[in-house]
Coordinates of C-alpha atoms in Angstrom, one line a residue:
X1 CA 201.4 150.4 219.2
X2 CA 200.5 151.5 222.2
X3 CA 198.1 155.0 222.5
X4 CA 199.1 155.6 226.1
X5 CA 201.7 157.5 225.1
X6 CA 200.6 159.8 223.0
X7 CA 199.7 163.6 224.3
X8 CA 196.2 164.2 224.5
X9 CA 195.7 165.8 221.3
X10 CA 197.5 163.3 219.4
X11 CA 195.4 160.5 220.5
X12 CA 192.4 162.9 219.1
X13 CA 194.1 162.8 215.7
X14 CA 194.6 158.9 216.0
X15 CA 190.7 158.8 216.6
X16 CA 190.6 161.0 213.0
X17 CA 192.8 158.6 211.5
X18 CA 190.9 155.4 212.7
X19 CA 187.6 156.9 211.1
X20 CA 189.4 157.7 207.8
X21 CA 190.7 154.2 207.7
X22 CA 187.5 153.2 208.3
X23 CA 185.8 154.6 205.6
X24 CA 188.8 153.9 203.2
X25 CA 188.7 150.3 203.8
X26 CA 185.6 149.0 205.5
X27 CA 187.3 147.4 208.1
X28 CA 185.2 148.4 211.7
X29 CA 187.9 146.2 214.0
X30 CA 188.6 149.4 215.7
X31 CA 185.0 151.5 215.4
X32 CA 183.9 150.5 219.0
X33 CA 187.2 151.8 220.5
X34 CA 187.2 155.2 218.6
X35 CA 183.6 155.8 219.7
X36 CA 184.6 154.7 223.4
X37 CA 187.6 157.4 223.4
X38 CA 185.5 160.1 221.4
X39 CA 182.9 159.8 224.3
X40 CA 185.1 159.5 226.7
X41 CA 186.7 162.5 226.2
X42 CA 183.5 164.6 225.2
X43 CA 183.2 166.0 228.7
X44 CA 180.1 167.1 230.6
X45 CA 179.2 169.6 228.0
X46 CA 180.3 168.0 224.7
X47 CA 183.2 170.3 224.4
X48 CA 186.0 168.3 225.1
X49 CA 187.3 170.5 227.9
X50 CA 187.7 167.4 229.9
X51 CA 188.6 167.4 233.5
X52 CA 191.8 164.8 233.2
X53 CA 193.6 167.2 230.5
X54 CA 191.8 170.4 231.1
X55 CA 194.8 172.3 232.6
X56 CA 197.1 171.4 230.0
X57 CA 194.6 172.0 226.9
X58 CA 195.6 174.4 224.3
X59 CA 193.1 175.7 221.5
X60 CA 194.9 173.3 218.9
X61 CA 194.8 170.4 221.2
X62 CA 190.7 171.1 221.6
X63 CA 190.6 171.6 218.0
X64 CA 191.9 168.1 216.9
X65 CA 189.6 166.4 218.8
X66 CA 186.8 168.7 216.9
X67 CA 188.1 167.5 213.7
X68 CA 187.6 163.9 215.0
X69 CA 184.1 164.6 215.4
X70 CA 183.7 166.3 212.3
X71 CA 185.4 163.5 210.3
X72 CA 182.7 161.1 211.9
X73 CA 179.6 163.3 211.0
X74 CA 181.3 164.1 207.1
X75 CA 182.2 160.5 206.7
X76 CA 178.7 158.9 208.2
X77 CA 180.6 156.9 210.7
X78 CA 178.5 155.1 212.6
X79 CA 176.4 157.3 215.3
X80 CA 176.7 156.7 218.9
X81 CA 174.0 154.9 220.8
X82 CA 174.8 154.5 224.3
X83 CA 172.5 156.5 226.3
X84 CA 173.6 160.0 226.8
X85 CA 176.0 160.2 224.4
X86 CA 176.6 163.1 222.2
X87 CA 176.1 163.4 218.2
X88 CA 179.1 163.7 216.1
X89 CA 178.6 167.2 214.6
X90 CA 176.9 168.3 218.0
X91 CA 180.8 167.4 219.6
X92 CA 182.1 169.5 216.7
X93 CA 179.9 172.7 217.3
X94 CA 180.7 172.3 220.9
X95 CA 184.4 173.0 220.3
X96 CA 183.8 175.9 217.7
X97 CA 181.3 177.3 220.2
X98 CA 183.9 177.4 223.2
X99 CA 186.5 178.9 221.0
X100 CA 184.6 181.6 219.8
X101 CA 184.5 184.0 222.9
X102 CA 188.3 183.4 223.2
X103 CA 189.0 185.2 220.2
X104 CA 191.3 187.8 221.6
X105 CA 190.3 191.5 221.2
X106 CA 192.1 192.8 224.4
X107 CA 194.5 195.7 223.5
X108 CA 197.3 195.5 222.4
X109 CA 196.9 192.2 221.7
X110 CA 197.2 191.5 217.6
X111 CA 193.6 192.8 217.2
X112 CA 192.3 189.5 217.4
X113 CA 193.1 185.5 217.1
X114 CA 193.5 182.8 219.3
X115 CA 195.8 182.1 221.8
X116 CA 198.1 179.0 221.8
X117 CA 197.0 178.2 225.3
X118 CA 193.5 178.4 227.0
X119 CA 194.4 179.4 230.7
X120 CA 196.9 181.8 231.7
X121 CA 199.1 180.0 233.7
X122 CA 200.5 177.7 230.9
X123 CA 203.3 178.0 228.5
X124 CA 202.5 180.1 225.6
X125 CA 199.4 181.9 226.8
X126 CA 201.1 184.9 225.3
X127 CA 201.7 183.2 221.7
X128 CA 199.3 183.7 219.2
X129 CA 200.2 180.2 217.1
X130 CA 198.9 179.8 213.5
X131 CA 197.8 175.9 214.0
X132 CA 195.3 177.0 216.6
X133 CA 193.9 179.6 214.3
X134 CA 193.9 177.3 211.4
X135 CA 192.3 174.7 213.2
X136 CA 189.2 177.6 214.0
X137 CA 189.2 178.7 210.6
X138 CA 189.2 175.0 209.0
X139 CA 186.5 173.7 211.5
X140 CA 184.5 177.0 211.0
X141 CA 184.7 176.2 207.4
X142 CA 183.7 172.4 207.6
X143 CA 180.8 173.7 210.0
X144 CA 179.7 175.9 207.4
X145 CA 179.2 173.5 204.8
X146 CA 177.8 170.9 206.4
X147 CA 175.2 173.0 208.3
X148 CA 175.3 175.9 205.8
X149 CA 174.7 178.2 208.6
X150 CA 176.8 181.4 207.4
X151 CA 177.9 182.1 211.0
X152 CA 180.4 179.5 210.9
X153 CA 181.5 180.8 206.7
X154 CA 181.7 184.5 208.7
X155 CA 184.0 183.6 211.4
X156 CA 186.1 181.3 208.8
X157 CA 186.5 184.3 206.6
X158 CA 187.4 186.4 210.0
X159 CA 190.0 183.9 211.3
X160 CA 191.6 183.7 207.7
X161 CA 191.9 187.5 207.0
X162 CA 193.2 187.9 210.5
X163 CA 196.1 185.4 209.7
X164 CA 197.0 187.3 207.1
X165 CA 196.7 190.6 208.2
X166 CA 199.2 189.9 210.9
X167 CA 201.7 188.4 208.6
X168 CA 201.5 184.5 209.7
X169 CA 200.6 183.8 206.0
X170 CA 202.9 185.5 203.1
X171 CA 201.9 186.6 199.8
X172 CA 203.3 183.4 198.4
X173 CA 201.3 181.4 200.8
X174 CA 204.0 180.8 203.1
X175 CA 202.9 180.1 206.5
X176 CA 204.5 181.0 209.4
X177 CA 204.6 179.3 213.1
X178 CA 203.2 182.3 215.4
X179 CA 203.7 185.5 217.0
X180 CA 204.1 187.1 220.8
X181 CA 201.1 188.9 221.7
X182 CA 202.8 190.8 224.3
X183 CA 204.8 193.0 221.3
X184 CA 201.1 193.0 219.2
X185 CA 202.6 190.5 217.1
X186 CA 205.3 192.6 215.5
X187 CA 207.5 189.9 215.5
X188 CA 206.8 186.7 213.4
X189 CA 208.1 183.2 214.3
X190 CA 209.3 182.6 210.7
X191 CA 209.5 178.7 211.2
X192 CA 207.4 176.5 208.8
X193 CA 205.8 173.0 209.4
X194 CA 203.6 171.2 207.1
X195 CA 200.6 170.5 208.9
X196 CA 200.2 174.4 209.1
X197 CA 200.0 174.9 205.9
X198 CA 198.1 171.7 205.1
X199 CA 195.4 173.2 207.7
X200 CA 194.7 176.2 205.5
X201 CA 194.9 174.6 202.1
X202 CA 192.0 172.1 203.4
X203 CA 190.2 174.9 205.0
X204 CA 190.3 176.4 201.9
X205 CA 189.3 173.6 199.7
X206 CA 185.8 173.3 201.8
X207 CA 185.5 177.1 201.4
X208 CA 185.8 176.9 197.5
X209 CA 183.7 173.8 197.4
X210 CA 180.8 175.4 199.6
X211 CA 180.9 179.3 198.3
X212 CA 182.1 178.5 194.6
X213 CA 184.3 181.8 195.2
X214 CA 187.3 182.4 193.1
X215 CA 189.4 184.0 195.7
X216 CA 189.4 180.6 197.7
X217 CA 190.1 178.6 194.3
X218 CA 193.3 180.9 194.6
X219 CA 193.9 180.2 197.9
X220 CA 193.8 176.5 197.2
X221 CA 195.9 177.0 194.3
X222 CA 198.3 179.0 196.4
X223 CA 198.8 177.0 199.5
X224 CA 199.2 173.9 197.3
X225 CA 202.2 175.2 195.5
X226 CA 203.5 176.0 199.2
X227 CA 202.8 172.4 200.4
X228 CA 205.1 171.5 196.9
X229 CA 207.7 174.0 197.4
X230 CA 208.2 173.7 201.3
X231 CA 207.6 170.1 202.0
X232 CA 208.4 168.1 199.0
X233 CA 211.9 169.7 198.5
X234 CA 214.0 169.8 195.3
X235 CA 211.3 168.9 193.1
X236 CA 210.8 165.3 195.0
X237 CA 207.3 163.9 195.4
X238 CA 208.0 162.2 198.7
X239 CA 207.0 164.5 201.5
X240 CA 209.7 165.6 204.0
X241 CA 209.0 167.5 207.4
X242 CA 212.0 169.8 206.2
X243 CA 212.0 171.8 209.5
X244 CA 213.6 168.8 211.5
X245 CA 213.6 165.5 209.2
X246 CA 216.8 166.0 207.5
X247 CA 218.7 166.6 210.4
X248 CA 216.7 164.3 212.6
X249 CA 215.6 166.5 215.0
X250 CA 211.9 165.9 215.1
X251 CA 209.8 165.6 218.4
X252 CA 207.1 163.9 219.5
X253 CA 204.8 165.7 217.7
X254 CA 206.4 166.5 214.8
X255 CA 206.9 163.1 213.8
X256 CA 202.9 162.9 213.4
X257 CA 202.1 166.0 211.0
X258 CA 202.5 163.9 207.8
X259 CA 199.1 162.0 209.2
X260 CA 197.2 165.0 208.7
X261 CA 199.1 166.3 205.9
X262 CA 198.4 163.5 203.6
X263 CA 194.6 163.2 204.8
X264 CA 194.1 167.0 203.9
X265 CA 195.8 166.6 200.8
X266 CA 193.3 163.9 200.0
X267 CA 190.1 166.0 200.8
X268 CA 191.6 168.9 198.9
X269 CA 191.9 166.6 195.9
X270 CA 187.9 165.8 196.2
X271 CA 186.6 169.1 197.0
X272 CA 188.9 171.1 194.6
X273 CA 189.2 168.4 191.8
X274 CA 191.2 170.2 189.8
X275 CA 194.1 169.9 192.3
X276 CA 193.6 166.0 191.7
X277 CA 196.0 165.3 188.6
X278 CA 198.7 167.4 191.5
X279 CA 198.1 165.7 194.5
X280 CA 197.4 161.8 193.6
X281 CA 201.0 161.4 192.4
X282 CA 202.5 163.1 195.4
X283 CA 200.7 160.9 197.6
X284 CA 201.6 157.9 195.7
X285 CA 204.8 158.5 195.6
X286 CA 205.0 159.4 199.5
X287 CA 202.5 156.1 200.3
X288 CA 205.0 153.8 198.3
X289 CA 208.2 155.5 200.4
X290 CA 206.0 154.8 203.8
X291 CA 205.6 151.1 203.2
X292 CA 209.5 150.7 202.5
X293 CA 209.8 152.4 205.7
X294 CA 207.6 149.8 207.4
X295 CA 209.9 146.9 208.2
X296 CA 211.1 147.5 211.7
X297 CA 210.4 144.9 214.7
X298 CA 206.8 143.9 214.3
X299 CA 206.2 146.3 210.8
X300 CA 207.1 149.2 212.7
X301 CA 207.4 152.3 210.4
X302 CA 209.9 155.2 210.3
X303 CA 210.0 158.9 210.2
X304 CA 211.9 159.2 206.6
X305 CA 209.9 157.9 203.8
X306 CA 213.0 159.2 201.2
X307 CA 215.4 156.5 202.3
X308 CA 213.6 153.2 201.0
X309 CA 214.2 151.4 204.4
X310 CA 213.4 151.6 208.2
X311 CA 215.4 154.7 209.8
X312 CA 214.8 153.5 213.5
X313 CA 212.2 156.0 214.4
X314 CA 209.2 154.6 215.8
X315 CA 206.5 155.5 217.6
X316 CA 202.2 156.3 217.3
X317 CA 203.3 159.5 215.1
X318 CA 205.1 157.2 212.3
X319 CA 202.8 154.3 212.2
X320 CA 199.6 156.8 212.3
X321 CA 201.1 158.7 209.2
X322 CA 202.2 155.6 207.4
X323 CA 198.5 154.5 207.8
X324 CA 197.1 157.6 206.6
X325 CA 199.2 158.1 203.4
X326 CA 198.3 154.7 202.2
X327 CA 194.5 154.5 203.1
X328 CA 194.0 158.2 202.0
X329 CA 195.6 157.1 198.3
X330 CA 192.9 154.7 198.0
X331 CA 190.5 157.6 198.4
X332 CA 191.8 159.5 195.5
X333 CA 191.7 155.5 193.1
X334 CA 187.7 155.5 193.7
X335 CA 188.3 152.5 196.1
X336 CA 187.7 154.3 199.2
X337 CA 186.5 157.4 201.3
X338 CA 183.8 159.8 199.2
X339 CA 183.8 163.2 199.4
X340 CA 182.6 164.5 202.8
X341 CA 179.0 164.6 202.9
X342 CA 176.7 167.8 204.4
X343 CA 173.4 168.1 206.1
X344 CA 171.7 167.8 202.8
X345 CA 173.8 165.1 200.9
X346 CA 173.5 162.2 203.2
X347 CA 174.8 163.3 206.3
X348 CA 172.8 162.1 209.4
X349 CA 174.5 163.2 212.6
X350 CA 172.5 165.4 214.7
X351 CA 173.4 169.1 215.6
X352 CA 173.3 171.5 218.4
X353 CA 174.4 175.1 217.3
X354 CA 174.0 175.8 221.1
X355 CA 176.5 173.1 222.2
X356 CA 179.1 173.5 224.1
X357 CA 180.0 176.0 227.6
X358 CA 181.8 175.1 230.8
X359 CA 182.7 176.1 234.1
X360 CA 186.3 177.6 234.1
X361 CA 186.3 177.4 237.9
X362 CA 184.7 174.4 238.6
X363 CA 187.0 172.7 235.7
X364 CA 190.1 173.7 237.8
X365 CA 188.9 173.5 241.1
X366 CA 188.9 177.0 241.9
X367 CA 186.1 178.2 244.0
X368 CA 183.4 180.1 242.5
X369 CA 182.1 183.6 242.9
X370 CA 180.3 184.3 245.8
X371 CA 176.6 185.5 244.5
X372 CA 174.0 187.2 246.6
X373 CA 171.9 183.9 246.9
X374 CA 174.8 182.5 248.5
X375 CA 175.4 185.7 251.0
X376 CA 171.7 185.2 251.7
X377 CA 172.0 181.5 252.1
X378 CA 175.1 181.9 254.7
X379 CA 173.3 184.8 256.5
X380 CA 170.2 182.6 257.0
X381 CA 172.5 179.5 258.1
X382 CA 174.0 181.8 261.0
X383 CA 170.9 183.2 262.0
X384 CA 169.4 179.4 262.6
X385 CA 172.6 179.0 264.3
X386 CA 172.3 181.9 266.7
X387 CA 168.7 181.2 267.6
X388 CA 169.5 177.3 268.2
X389 CA 172.3 178.4 270.1
X390 CA 170.3 181.3 272.4
X391 CA 167.6 178.1 272.8
X392 CA 170.0 175.6 274.1
X393 CA 171.7 178.1 276.6
X394 CA 168.3 179.0 277.9
X395 CA 167.4 175.4 278.4
X396 CA 170.3 174.8 280.4
X397 CA 169.7 177.6 282.9
X398 CA 166.3 176.7 283.2

């Protein structure tokens, strides 16, 4: 399977999946490539605003690379040793720090929230998509738990409350796709995707695990019921991407969503242990279905896990999803990944609360604003040119 076909965000998701594959199995075959890939994409300031992808980078794209770094810190993935390499925790902090200033309070644009796209020239800039805000919420929750820095937790709570206030999460914990900020988010796109619900599920589990607040336990239960109702249809125990899978219309991105669902279900069961008796059977039955789908050429895995056979749909997303559900099942059977560590429970990744920060004009190849110093320098150069020109003319005349 080649990662070259993958979108930039999905490449970050693959690194995340390979990290918990290593943690679950002890197989370090891919560790060097994972470290190299993450460091390559980390950019000059350690925030994943890379020159090779910046023009098309959305907040959700950047966040998935942040999740990969956070996963590495929480699972004690081997720390990078190359000179100048960024520590895992610092990379996750760099992503969060660059997204905080993007919290959009300009009226009338929904009273907050992150836009889907970072730059105004990209399609989707005026869309407040829930996955970007869910990633911001979950990354804040995870950083807050790891570092015990309350600023992250406050931002996580703020992001969650905003999502509810707009109507992107309803009273039954259905999670909707997003809203148009040019009309103040007054019309909700009610499409539902599994990984959007799952990102809020696991973020809530992190918040509960750290704060022990009953409201987060209630939210964990609500999102888990929503996952079961919407993505394990008809009382089944095999996950289905219901928005597209029954009709065979899942696009390249959607074919990977189960990879994140199954990881986030597994970590929820670890951080909120009362959910394990519900989650473990869902993962076990889904893993059996996934394994039965991996009978294509060279063990290619399919999209549908309910048919008992390979369905002909294959690619990085399908392979990653099958690997994820099978390897994460190990973590719930006491054979794989332990619960995520923190700074006080064995975590050894170095942080940098001031990480991140980039020059937008430089990244986009735009001229920078002219400063007073620039004007002074230009004036001096012009003055010297005139002096030398006059001196040359006088020398010629003499």
